Structure formats: structure tokens, C-alpha cells
Amino acid sequence: MIVAGGGMAGLVAAARARELGVPAVVYEKGSRTGGSMLLSSGVVWRHRGWHDFRRECPGGDERLQRLVWERLDDALAWLVALGAPVLWEETENPRTTGKRFDTRGLTRVLTRACERVELGRSAPLGTGEPMVLATGGFGGSPSLVARYVSPEAPLRVRANPWSTGDGLAHALEAGASLTPGMDEFYGRNMPDTAWDEDDFVSASQLYASHARIFDENGVEFFDARDVSWSETNVVQATAHRPGALAYYLLREEDIHRATAPLLAPDELPFDAPPGTTAGVRVVASITHTIGGIRVDENACVVGVEGLWAAGVDAGGVATGGYASGLAQALVLGLAAAESQS
């Protein structure tokens, strides 16, 4: 079995395949394993209630959502049994349940559990061997983001730099179809300053429900009352404003929420409304795409024999809302391996 991508989904698929006696080689075109999981908070979660999942992601494929929701607890236990280091036994969010892992330790454990990992190499095509696509979606491709997600591309990338749609391109060439939600993505509004992968979590500006939200032209384009708990809908809306930019305008009592440089009202490019004490200039960033390759409950690419897709190369799980990309990677990675044993 060939595994294209050495992030969480690919490593999980290869590690589980080895347990089941299926030879597997992971090809990671980047310089390390771990993908974007390594750069995340490490929280792998599901919605606490099934109906909460459906309500949060109403456009998603119910079969895939059910798979993730029903299998995640056992999948987490599998990770723990491998030796993955747990930081939190719960998510500390009443809406969700799951665990937080040390991402460096989790990457080491999963990499060690694989039979063979080739770094700096793209997966070979046309070998006739079964292949699992786990390349992390297409958030790192300016052309694909412009085509499917936002004309304001390139969006700032809040993820590994190697997820540029390789899996998507291969699947489409082989005859795969796409899911709804190709224009959706998960990301964060980040400070419009210099930041790097060490800042992906800490620099996220997560207080949109306490701000008034304007674009560069002074248009208030999002009502704080409509901000979702994950704030995914805010960053998606920001991605369609000029320059993929926004300004969070804050009152005195909310300034403490900002973890980015503050602008005085007279430094804004438009007249601030009464009551504004300061503003924060933010830019939409993309962590991973939500739409992708259509798969079934075994992570098999629909209509293409011998091809599987896991992680966010597969679409149709979180359409219309937000769900854990790491949970999707874990469960679909396991499903892809197990359907070949």
C-alpha cells in the first residue's frame, strides 16, 4: 500500500496497516512527518451529541459524520495504546469530548509505528498498488484556493506549506468526484503582522462576538450576534472582503481580549463608530479545506478502484460548519487501512 502524505491521516493509515499485516510505505514530500497536526493544539474531538454534529454541519455526508462520531472514542483509545502522550483527558469545552495530545510526541509515536517513511519524496503514481491519499487538502495552493474558495487568494497559510492539492489532482485525474463545500475552509483570523508556525495557536484572534467587524472600506459586514462558537463563519466571510482583511473594533471593556497590536480610532482607514476605543487589523488565514474528494464509509474514493482518501483530502464531513479535522484524519485513516486487510 502506498500512502501519499505523512500527516496524521497518512501516519495513522500506515501504522494501522502494519498492525494488520498490510505492507505500507509513506511518502512525504516535505522535510518532516506530522503535517499540520504537528502545528495544531493537538485536540482531537467530536461533538458531544450526535444531533449537535448534524446541527453544526448540516451540509455534511451523514454516513461519514456518523462514522467519525461513533468511532472516535475507540480510535482515541487506539492512539493511547500506541503510547501517544495525552495532555488533557477532556477538551475543556462543554460542546465537545475528546483528548488533547502533545503533537510532537504524537508525531514520534505514529512515525515509529509505521513500517517505512520516505521524506522529501512525492508518492509514485501509476504503480497499480493500492493508494491512500492523505496530502492535507489544497489550502497551500493559491491557484486552487482562488478557484474554489476565495477570489482574494492567496490567503495566509496557517498550516504546513506542503498541502497544495496533490491528492485532489490525482483523484480527479483518476475519475473521482467532488463533495459540496469546496468553497469552505477552516482557519482563523490572525493579526495582519508577521507570524510563523510557532504562533498558529497563540496568535489566533478569537473574540469576534465581542467586536464590531468592518472591512477595509468601512463596511460592517458581519454581525457579532451571528458569530459561530468556532468563529469559522467569520474567517470565511473575511476571506471574501477586499484583501481578505477585517478590523475588529473594540470597546474599552473588551480590549483585554486582543492579543495583537491595537490601533487607535484615528489610525483606522475609516471613521470609527461611537464607542470604539481601539481596533485590531486581522487577515483571514486558511488551515485546511472542507470540501474535497468524495469517499464512502471505508474511505474508498467513490468510482475509483484501489484508491482511498483520508483526512481533509476527503470532503463531506464538516460541510456547512466546523468539526475536528484531526478526528476526521484519525478515523478515516483507520478506515482506509482496515478496508484493505
mmCIF file of C-alpha atoms in Angstrom:
data_model
loop_
_atom_site.group_PDB
_atom_site.id
_atom_site.type_symbol
_atom_site.label_atom_id
_atom_site.label_comp_id
_atom_site.label_asym_id
_atom_site.label_seq_id
_atom_site.Cartn_x
_atom_site.Cartn_y
_atom_site.Cartn_z
ATOM 1 C CA MET A 1 0.000 0.000 0.000
ATOM 2 C CA ILE A 2 1.244 3.471 -0.912
ATOM 3 C CA VAL A 3 0.369 6.331 1.417
ATOM 4 C CA ALA A 4 0.655 9.823 -0.075
ATOM 5 C CA GLY A 5 1.308 12.187 2.819
ATOM 6 C CA GLY A 6 2.899 11.873 6.232
ATOM 7 C CA GLY A 7 0.497 13.932 8.318
ATOM 8 C CA MET A 8 -1.875 12.460 10.850
ATOM 9 C CA ALA A 9 -4.140 10.665 8.373
ATOM 10 C CA GLY A 10 -1.286 9.103 6.429
ATOM 11 C CA LEU A 11 0.664 8.023 9.506
ATOM 12 C CA VAL A 12 -2.456 6.530 11.090
ATOM 13 C CA ALA A 13 -3.280 4.596 7.918
ATOM 14 C CA ALA A 14 0.251 3.225 7.625
ATOM 15 C CA ALA A 15 0.556 2.358 11.319
ATOM 16 C CA ARG A 16 -2.766 0.526 11.329
ATOM 17 C CA ALA A 17 -1.885 -1.272 8.083
ATOM 18 C CA ARG A 18 1.301 -2.543 9.674
ATOM 19 C CA GLU A 19 -0.691 -3.907 12.617
ATOM 20 C CA LEU A 20 -2.931 -5.739 10.172
ATOM 21 C CA GLY A 21 -0.055 -7.199 8.179
ATOM 22 C CA VAL A 22 -0.514 -4.946 5.144
ATOM 23 C CA PRO A 23 2.848 -3.584 3.863
ATOM 24 C CA ALA A 24 2.693 0.201 3.569
ATOM 25 C CA VAL A 25 5.140 2.943 2.576
ATOM 26 C CA VAL A 26 4.512 6.575 3.496
ATOM 27 C CA TYR A 27 5.753 9.174 1.026
ATOM 28 C CA GLU A 28 6.002 12.691 2.475
ATOM 29 C CA LYS A 29 7.171 15.369 0.082
ATOM 30 C CA GLY A 30 8.033 17.691 2.957
ATOM 31 C CA SER A 31 11.043 17.576 5.225
ATOM 32 C CA ARG A 32 9.293 16.005 8.219
ATOM 33 C CA THR A 33 6.287 13.978 9.269
ATOM 34 C CA GLY A 34 3.325 15.284 11.252
ATOM 35 C CA GLY A 35 1.808 17.593 8.646
ATOM 36 C CA SER A 36 -0.399 20.311 10.072
ATOM 37 C CA MET A 37 -1.241 18.177 13.115
ATOM 38 C CA LEU A 38 2.236 18.933 14.451
ATOM 39 C CA LEU A 39 1.425 22.659 14.355
ATOM 40 C CA SER A 40 -2.027 22.387 15.939
ATOM 41 C CA SER A 41 -3.287 22.497 19.510
ATOM 42 C CA GLY A 42 -3.466 18.698 19.403
ATOM 43 C CA VAL A 43 -7.106 18.489 20.458
ATOM 44 C CA VAL A 44 -8.878 15.570 18.752
ATOM 45 C CA TRP A 45 -12.597 15.861 19.411
ATOM 46 C CA ARG A 46 -16.145 15.144 18.354
ATOM 47 C CA HIS A 47 -19.377 16.911 19.116
ATOM 48 C CA ARG A 48 -20.746 15.584 22.381
ATOM 49 C CA GLY A 49 -24.163 14.806 20.913
ATOM 50 C CA TRP A 50 -24.936 13.288 17.522
ATOM 51 C CA HIS A 51 -27.668 15.820 16.807
ATOM 52 C CA ASP A 52 -25.248 18.599 17.729
ATOM 53 C CA PHE A 53 -22.930 17.352 14.976
ATOM 54 C CA ARG A 54 -25.743 17.350 12.420
ATOM 55 C CA ARG A 55 -26.921 20.768 13.512
ATOM 56 C CA GLU A 56 -23.401 22.218 13.372
ATOM 57 C CA CYS A 57 -22.540 20.711 9.958
ATOM 58 C CA PRO A 58 -25.909 20.361 8.183
ATOM 59 C CA GLY A 59 -24.452 20.031 4.686
ATOM 60 C CA GLY A 60 -22.166 17.133 5.550
ATOM 61 C CA ASP A 61 -22.448 13.499 4.486
ATOM 62 C CA GLU A 62 -24.404 11.881 7.315
ATOM 63 C CA ARG A 63 -22.727 8.499 6.771
ATOM 64 C CA LEU A 64 -19.235 9.941 7.213
ATOM 65 C CA GLN A 65 -20.304 12.056 10.147
ATOM 66 C CA ARG A 66 -21.795 9.012 11.820
ATOM 67 C CA LEU A 67 -18.546 7.111 11.209
ATOM 68 C CA VAL A 68 -16.452 9.811 12.872
ATOM 69 C CA TRP A 69 -18.891 10.292 15.733
ATOM 70 C CA GLU A 70 -19.256 6.587 16.516
ATOM 71 C CA ARG A 71 -15.631 5.514 16.046
ATOM 72 C CA LEU A 72 -13.688 8.381 17.585
ATOM 73 C CA ASP A 73 -13.670 7.177 21.182
ATOM 74 C CA ASP A 74 -12.223 3.792 20.212
ATOM 75 C CA ALA A 75 -9.796 5.496 17.840
ATOM 76 C CA LEU A 76 -8.538 7.705 20.658
ATOM 77 C CA ALA A 77 -8.057 4.616 22.807
ATOM 78 C CA TRP A 78 -6.005 3.121 19.954
ATOM 79 C CA LEU A 79 -3.732 6.177 19.947
ATOM 80 C CA VAL A 80 -3.276 5.975 23.704
ATOM 81 C CA ALA A 81 -2.438 2.273 23.452
ATOM 82 C CA LEU A 82 0.278 3.137 20.912
ATOM 83 C CA GLY A 83 1.821 5.394 23.535
ATOM 84 C CA ALA A 84 0.616 8.788 22.321
ATOM 85 C CA PRO A 85 1.143 11.318 25.156
ATOM 86 C CA VAL A 86 -2.095 12.851 26.458
ATOM 87 C CA LEU A 87 -2.047 16.394 27.841
ATOM 88 C CA TRP A 88 -5.761 16.693 28.630
ATOM 89 C CA GLU A 89 -8.194 13.848 29.184
ATOM 90 C CA GLU A 90 -11.040 16.116 28.042
ATOM 91 C CA THR A 91 -11.383 19.074 25.708
ATOM 92 C CA GLU A 92 -12.428 21.644 28.349
ATOM 93 C CA ASN A 93 -15.313 22.618 26.036
ATOM 94 C CA PRO A 94 -18.818 21.573 27.137
ATOM 95 C CA ARG A 95 -19.874 21.156 23.487
ATOM 96 C CA THR A 96 -17.249 18.531 22.717
ATOM 97 C CA THR A 97 -15.492 15.444 24.018
ATOM 98 C CA GLY A 98 -12.044 14.137 23.162
ATOM 99 C CA LYS A 99 -8.415 14.412 24.203
ATOM 100 C CA ARG A 100 -5.534 16.802 23.745
ATOM 101 C CA PHE A 101 -2.224 15.233 22.739
ATOM 102 C CA ASP A 102 1.307 16.527 22.745
ATOM 103 C CA THR A 103 1.711 16.909 18.988
ATOM 104 C CA ARG A 104 5.449 16.309 18.900
ATOM 105 C CA GLY A 105 5.079 13.152 20.941
ATOM 106 C CA LEU A 106 2.101 12.010 18.869
ATOM 107 C CA THR A 107 4.091 12.524 15.661
ATOM 108 C CA ARG A 108 7.011 10.495 17.026
ATOM 109 C CA VAL A 109 4.750 7.654 18.161
ATOM 110 C CA LEU A 110 2.885 7.411 14.863
ATOM 111 C CA THR A 111 6.030 7.696 12.755
ATOM 112 C CA ARG A 112 7.707 4.953 14.774
ATOM 113 C CA ALA A 113 4.642 2.725 14.315
ATOM 114 C CA CYS A 114 4.926 2.908 10.511
ATOM 115 C CA GLU A 115 6.836 0.316 8.549
ATOM 116 C CA ARG A 116 8.621 2.735 6.239
ATOM 117 C CA VAL A 117 8.575 6.511 5.730
ATOM 118 C CA GLU A 118 10.238 8.268 2.805
ATOM 119 C CA LEU A 119 10.812 12.006 3.362
ATOM 120 C CA GLY A 120 11.303 14.534 0.590
ATOM 121 C CA ARG A 121 9.562 12.297 -1.942
ATOM 122 C CA SER A 122 6.163 12.508 -3.565
ATOM 123 C CA ALA A 123 4.214 9.268 -3.850
ATOM 124 C CA PRO A 124 4.856 7.364 -7.093
ATOM 125 C CA LEU A 125 1.856 7.200 -9.405
ATOM 126 C CA GLY A 126 0.786 4.526 -11.819
ATOM 127 C CA THR A 127 2.259 1.582 -9.905
ATOM 128 C CA GLY A 128 -1.022 -0.300 -9.705
ATOM 129 C CA GLU A 129 -0.674 -0.607 -5.920
ATOM 130 C CA PRO A 130 -3.485 0.465 -3.595
ATOM 131 C CA MET A 131 -3.013 4.112 -2.611
ATOM 132 C CA VAL A 132 -4.255 6.226 0.285
ATOM 133 C CA LEU A 133 -4.371 9.951 -0.443
ATOM 134 C CA ALA A 134 -3.594 11.925 2.712
ATOM 135 C CA THR A 135 -1.970 15.082 1.388
ATOM 136 C CA GLY A 136 -3.871 17.556 3.554
ATOM 137 C CA GLY A 137 -6.227 19.223 1.108
ATOM 138 C CA PHE A 138 -5.332 22.212 -1.062
ATOM 139 C CA GLY A 139 -5.075 25.147 1.331
ATOM 140 C CA GLY A 140 -1.459 25.782 0.349
ATOM 141 C CA SER A 141 -2.233 26.197 -3.362
ATOM 142 C CA PRO A 142 -3.010 29.839 -4.270
ATOM 143 C CA SER A 143 -4.461 28.811 -7.629
ATOM 144 C CA LEU A 144 -6.828 26.193 -6.178
ATOM 145 C CA VAL A 145 -7.863 28.467 -3.303
ATOM 146 C CA ALA A 146 -8.631 31.201 -5.828
ATOM 147 C CA ARG A 147 -10.591 28.744 -7.981
ATOM 148 C CA TYR A 148 -12.668 27.130 -5.266
ATOM 149 C CA VAL A 149 -12.556 29.228 -2.085
ATOM 150 C CA SER A 150 -11.901 32.943 -2.464
ATOM 151 C CA PRO A 151 -11.028 35.371 -5.253
ATOM 152 C CA GLU A 152 -8.993 37.268 -2.646
ATOM 153 C CA ALA A 153 -6.391 34.473 -2.645
ATOM 154 C CA PRO A 154 -3.664 33.868 -1.758
ATOM 155 C CA LEU A 155 -4.866 33.552 1.803
ATOM 156 C CA ARG A 156 -2.252 33.408 4.530
ATOM 157 C CA VAL A 157 -1.475 29.747 5.251
ATOM 158 C CA ARG A 158 -1.844 28.671 8.873
ATOM 159 C CA ALA A 159 -0.669 25.112 8.271
ATOM 160 C CA ASN A 160 2.191 23.137 6.798
ATOM 161 C CA PRO A 161 3.312 24.514 3.410
ATOM 162 C CA TRP A 162 3.100 21.225 1.501
ATOM 163 C CA SER A 163 -0.685 20.706 1.257
ATOM 164 C CA THR A 164 -1.142 22.022 -2.257
ATOM 165 C CA GLY A 165 -3.792 19.725 -3.710
ATOM 166 C CA ASP A 166 -1.689 16.782 -4.873
ATOM 167 C CA GLY A 167 -4.278 14.281 -3.670
ATOM 168 C CA LEU A 168 -7.130 16.218 -5.230
ATOM 169 C CA ALA A 169 -5.391 16.412 -8.601
ATOM 170 C CA HIS A 170 -4.586 12.700 -8.669
ATOM 171 C CA ALA A 171 -8.105 11.688 -7.654
ATOM 172 C CA LEU A 172 -9.764 13.895 -10.266
ATOM 173 C CA GLU A 173 -7.472 12.552 -12.975
ATOM 174 C CA ALA A 174 -8.477 9.035 -11.924
ATOM 175 C CA GLY A 175 -12.184 9.862 -12.253
ATOM 176 C CA ALA A 176 -13.170 10.902 -8.723
ATOM 177 C CA SER A 177 -15.927 13.374 -7.947
ATOM 178 C CA LEU A 178 -16.051 16.275 -5.513
ATOM 179 C CA THR A 179 -18.227 16.901 -2.486
ATOM 180 C CA PRO A 180 -20.243 20.012 -1.729
ATOM 181 C CA GLY A 181 -18.485 22.697 0.305
ATOM 182 C CA MET A 182 -15.500 23.220 -1.975
ATOM 183 C CA ASP A 183 -15.700 26.922 -1.125
ATOM 184 C CA GLU A 184 -15.487 26.263 2.622
ATOM 185 C CA PHE A 185 -12.421 26.111 4.813
ATOM 186 C CA TYR A 186 -11.337 26.088 8.420
ATOM 187 C CA GLY A 187 -8.949 28.813 9.528
ATOM 188 C CA ARG A 188 -8.519 31.740 11.850
ATOM 189 C CA ASN A 189 -8.470 35.495 11.615
ATOM 190 C CA MET A 190 -4.897 36.346 12.555
ATOM 191 C CA PRO A 191 -3.063 39.643 13.152
ATOM 192 C CA ASP A 192 -2.022 41.332 9.929
ATOM 193 C CA THR A 193 1.581 41.205 11.090
ATOM 194 C CA ALA A 194 4.449 38.776 10.705
ATOM 195 C CA TRP A 195 3.841 35.404 12.375
ATOM 196 C CA ASP A 196 5.126 31.890 11.891
ATOM 197 C CA GLU A 197 4.161 28.328 12.793
ATOM 198 C CA ASP A 198 5.018 28.817 16.455
ATOM 199 C CA ASP A 199 2.247 31.444 16.592
ATOM 200 C CA PHE A 200 -0.533 29.499 14.858
ATOM 201 C CA VAL A 201 -2.420 28.803 18.082
ATOM 202 C CA SER A 202 -1.434 31.705 20.344
ATOM 203 C CA ALA A 203 -1.927 34.474 17.767
ATOM 204 C CA SER A 204 -5.460 33.431 16.736
ATOM 205 C CA GLN A 205 -7.886 36.296 17.345
ATOM 206 C CA LEU A 206 -10.905 34.562 18.868
ATOM 207 C CA TYR A 207 -13.207 37.279 20.176
ATOM 208 C CA ALA A 208 -15.288 38.260 17.163
ATOM 209 C CA SER A 209 -18.516 38.022 19.163
ATOM 210 C CA HIS A 210 -17.239 40.902 21.323
ATOM 211 C CA ALA A 211 -16.321 43.165 18.413
ATOM 212 C CA ARG A 212 -17.817 45.132 15.572
ATOM 213 C CA ILE A 213 -16.402 43.802 12.316
ATOM 214 C CA PHE A 214 -15.603 46.089 9.382
ATOM 215 C CA ASP A 215 -13.716 45.679 6.136
ATOM 216 C CA GLU A 216 -11.031 47.925 4.646
ATOM 217 C CA ASN A 217 -13.693 50.186 3.098
ATOM 218 C CA GLY A 218 -15.533 50.759 6.374
ATOM 219 C CA VAL A 219 -18.360 48.319 5.611
ATOM 220 C CA GLU A 220 -19.652 46.485 8.670
ATOM 221 C CA PHE A 221 -20.008 43.076 7.054
ATOM 222 C CA PHE A 222 -20.660 40.697 9.948
ATOM 223 C CA ASP A 223 -22.981 40.957 12.921
ATOM 224 C CA ALA A 224 -21.331 39.826 16.160
ATOM 225 C CA ARG A 225 -24.597 38.103 17.109
ATOM 226 C CA ASP A 226 -24.122 35.709 14.173
ATOM 227 C CA VAL A 227 -20.606 34.591 15.120
ATOM 228 C CA SER A 228 -20.475 30.803 15.481
ATOM 229 C CA TRP A 229 -18.817 29.265 18.529
ATOM 230 C CA SER A 230 -15.850 28.198 16.397
ATOM 231 C CA GLU A 231 -15.714 31.565 14.546
ATOM 232 C CA THR A 232 -15.264 29.630 11.301
ATOM 233 C CA ASN A 233 -18.065 31.586 9.648
ATOM 234 C CA VAL A 234 -16.273 34.863 10.447
ATOM 235 C CA VAL A 235 -12.979 33.890 8.850
ATOM 236 C CA GLN A 236 -14.789 32.532 5.790
ATOM 237 C CA ALA A 237 -16.614 35.857 5.438
ATOM 238 C CA THR A 238 -13.370 37.795 5.926
ATOM 239 C CA ALA A 239 -11.778 35.814 3.103
ATOM 240 C CA HIS A 240 -14.252 37.419 0.694
ATOM 241 C CA ARG A 241 -13.634 41.019 1.750
ATOM 242 C CA PRO A 242 -11.083 43.244 -0.030
ATOM 243 C CA GLY A 243 -7.616 41.918 0.659
ATOM 244 C CA ALA A 244 -9.124 39.222 2.915
ATOM 245 C CA LEU A 245 -8.807 41.811 5.683
ATOM 246 C CA ALA A 246 -11.030 42.940 8.540
ATOM 247 C CA TYR A 247 -10.961 45.255 11.522
ATOM 248 C CA TYR A 248 -12.236 44.185 14.919
ATOM 249 C CA LEU A 249 -13.424 47.325 16.706
ATOM 250 C CA LEU A 250 -13.438 47.051 20.481
ATOM 251 C CA ARG A 251 -14.903 48.897 23.424
ATOM 252 C CA GLU A 252 -12.829 49.675 26.495
ATOM 253 C CA GLU A 253 -14.104 46.628 28.398
ATOM 254 C CA ASP A 254 -13.082 44.242 25.604
ATOM 255 C CA ILE A 255 -9.578 45.452 24.790
ATOM 256 C CA HIS A 256 -8.067 42.798 27.066
ATOM 257 C CA ARG A 257 -9.283 40.088 24.683
ATOM 258 C CA ALA A 258 -6.945 41.171 21.883
ATOM 259 C CA THR A 259 -3.522 39.545 21.541
ATOM 260 C CA ALA A 260 -2.462 41.680 18.592
ATOM 261 C CA PRO A 261 -1.320 45.278 18.033
ATOM 262 C CA LEU A 262 -4.063 47.808 18.812
ATOM 263 C CA LEU A 263 -4.939 50.705 16.542
ATOM 264 C CA ALA A 264 -6.301 53.990 17.872
ATOM 265 C CA PRO A 265 -9.605 55.060 16.282
ATOM 266 C CA ASP A 266 -7.857 57.769 14.244
ATOM 267 C CA GLU A 267 -5.460 55.160 12.802
ATOM 268 C CA LEU A 268 -8.289 53.265 11.117
ATOM 269 C CA PRO A 269 -8.833 53.775 7.353
ATOM 270 C CA PHE A 270 -12.454 54.807 8.006
ATOM 271 C CA ASP A 271 -14.391 56.759 10.601
ATOM 272 C CA ALA A 272 -14.864 54.587 13.677
ATOM 273 C CA PRO A 273 -18.387 54.374 15.108
ATOM 274 C CA PRO A 274 -19.063 55.919 18.522
ATOM 275 C CA GLY A 275 -17.898 53.820 21.425
ATOM 276 C CA THR A 276 -14.810 52.481 19.674
ATOM 277 C CA THR A 277 -11.729 52.524 21.884
ATOM 278 C CA ALA A 278 -9.353 50.546 19.673
ATOM 279 C CA GLY A 279 -9.201 48.332 16.617
ATOM 280 C CA VAL A 280 -7.288 45.250 15.519
ATOM 281 C CA ARG A 281 -6.446 44.626 11.875
ATOM 282 C CA VAL A 282 -6.812 40.933 11.064
ATOM 283 C CA VAL A 283 -6.276 38.801 7.986
ATOM 284 C CA ALA A 284 -8.026 35.583 7.010
ATOM 285 C CA SER A 285 -5.804 32.513 7.204
ATOM 286 C CA ILE A 286 -6.513 29.009 5.970
ATOM 287 C CA THR A 287 -5.670 25.875 7.957
ATOM 288 C CA HIS A 288 -7.420 23.267 5.861
ATOM 289 C CA THR A 289 -10.104 22.914 3.236
ATOM 290 C CA ILE A 290 -13.508 21.362 3.998
ATOM 291 C CA GLY A 291 -14.688 20.209 0.583
ATOM 292 C CA GLY A 292 -12.755 17.533 -1.241
ATOM 293 C CA ILE A 293 -12.805 14.059 -2.729
ATOM 294 C CA ARG A 294 -15.998 12.048 -2.359
ATOM 295 C CA VAL A 295 -15.432 8.846 -0.326
ATOM 296 C CA ASP A 296 -17.593 6.148 1.242
ATOM 297 C CA GLU A 297 -17.632 4.862 4.820
ATOM 298 C CA ASN A 298 -14.462 2.821 4.171
ATOM 299 C CA ALA A 299 -12.640 5.934 2.932
ATOM 300 C CA CYS A 300 -12.724 4.432 -0.596
ATOM 301 C CA VAL A 301 -12.786 7.077 -3.317
ATOM 302 C CA VAL A 302 -16.182 6.751 -4.948
ATOM 303 C CA GLY A 303 -15.941 5.468 -8.511
ATOM 304 C CA VAL A 304 -12.196 4.726 -8.440
ATOM 305 C CA GLU A 305 -10.923 1.246 -7.655
ATOM 306 C CA GLY A 306 -7.834 0.907 -5.490
ATOM 307 C CA LEU A 307 -7.863 4.498 -4.234
ATOM 308 C CA TRP A 308 -8.678 5.786 -0.759
ATOM 309 C CA ALA A 309 -8.690 9.306 0.707
ATOM 310 C CA ALA A 310 -8.284 10.206 4.367
ATOM 311 C CA GLY A 311 -8.007 13.361 6.404
ATOM 312 C CA VAL A 312 -9.084 16.523 4.635
ATOM 313 C CA ASP A 313 -8.285 15.140 1.183
ATOM 314 C CA ALA A 314 -11.712 13.574 1.770
ATOM 315 C CA GLY A 315 -14.576 16.050 1.795
ATOM 316 C CA GLY A 316 -18.099 15.936 3.060
ATOM 317 C CA VAL A 317 -17.627 15.687 6.825
ATOM 318 C CA ALA A 318 -17.786 19.272 8.098
ATOM 319 C CA THR A 319 -19.724 20.891 5.254
ATOM 320 C CA GLY A 320 -21.746 23.850 6.457
ATOM 321 C CA GLY A 321 -19.948 24.221 9.756
ATOM 322 C CA TYR A 322 -16.985 23.003 11.759
ATOM 323 C CA ALA A 323 -15.766 19.643 13.003
ATOM 324 C CA SER A 324 -12.380 18.352 14.127
ATOM 325 C CA GLY A 325 -10.022 17.867 11.207
ATOM 326 C CA LEU A 326 -7.799 15.703 13.412
ATOM 327 C CA ALA A 327 -10.733 13.435 14.271
ATOM 328 C CA GLN A 328 -11.507 13.103 10.570
ATOM 329 C CA ALA A 329 -7.862 12.247 9.880
ATOM 330 C CA LEU A 330 -7.739 9.650 12.641
ATOM 331 C CA VAL A 331 -10.977 7.837 11.849
ATOM 332 C CA LEU A 332 -10.666 7.880 8.060
ATOM 333 C CA GLY A 333 -7.014 6.857 8.284
ATOM 334 C CA LEU A 334 -8.014 3.806 10.304
ATOM 335 C CA ALA A 335 -10.906 3.041 7.949
ATOM 336 C CA ALA A 336 -8.661 3.218 4.887
ATOM 337 C CA ALA A 337 -6.205 0.719 6.350
ATOM 338 C CA GLU A 338 -8.818 -1.660 7.692
ATOM 339 C CA SER A 339 -10.717 -1.862 4.419
ATOM 340 C CA GLN A 340 -7.581 -3.315 2.778
ATOM 341 C CA SER A 341 -6.884 -6.049 5.318
#
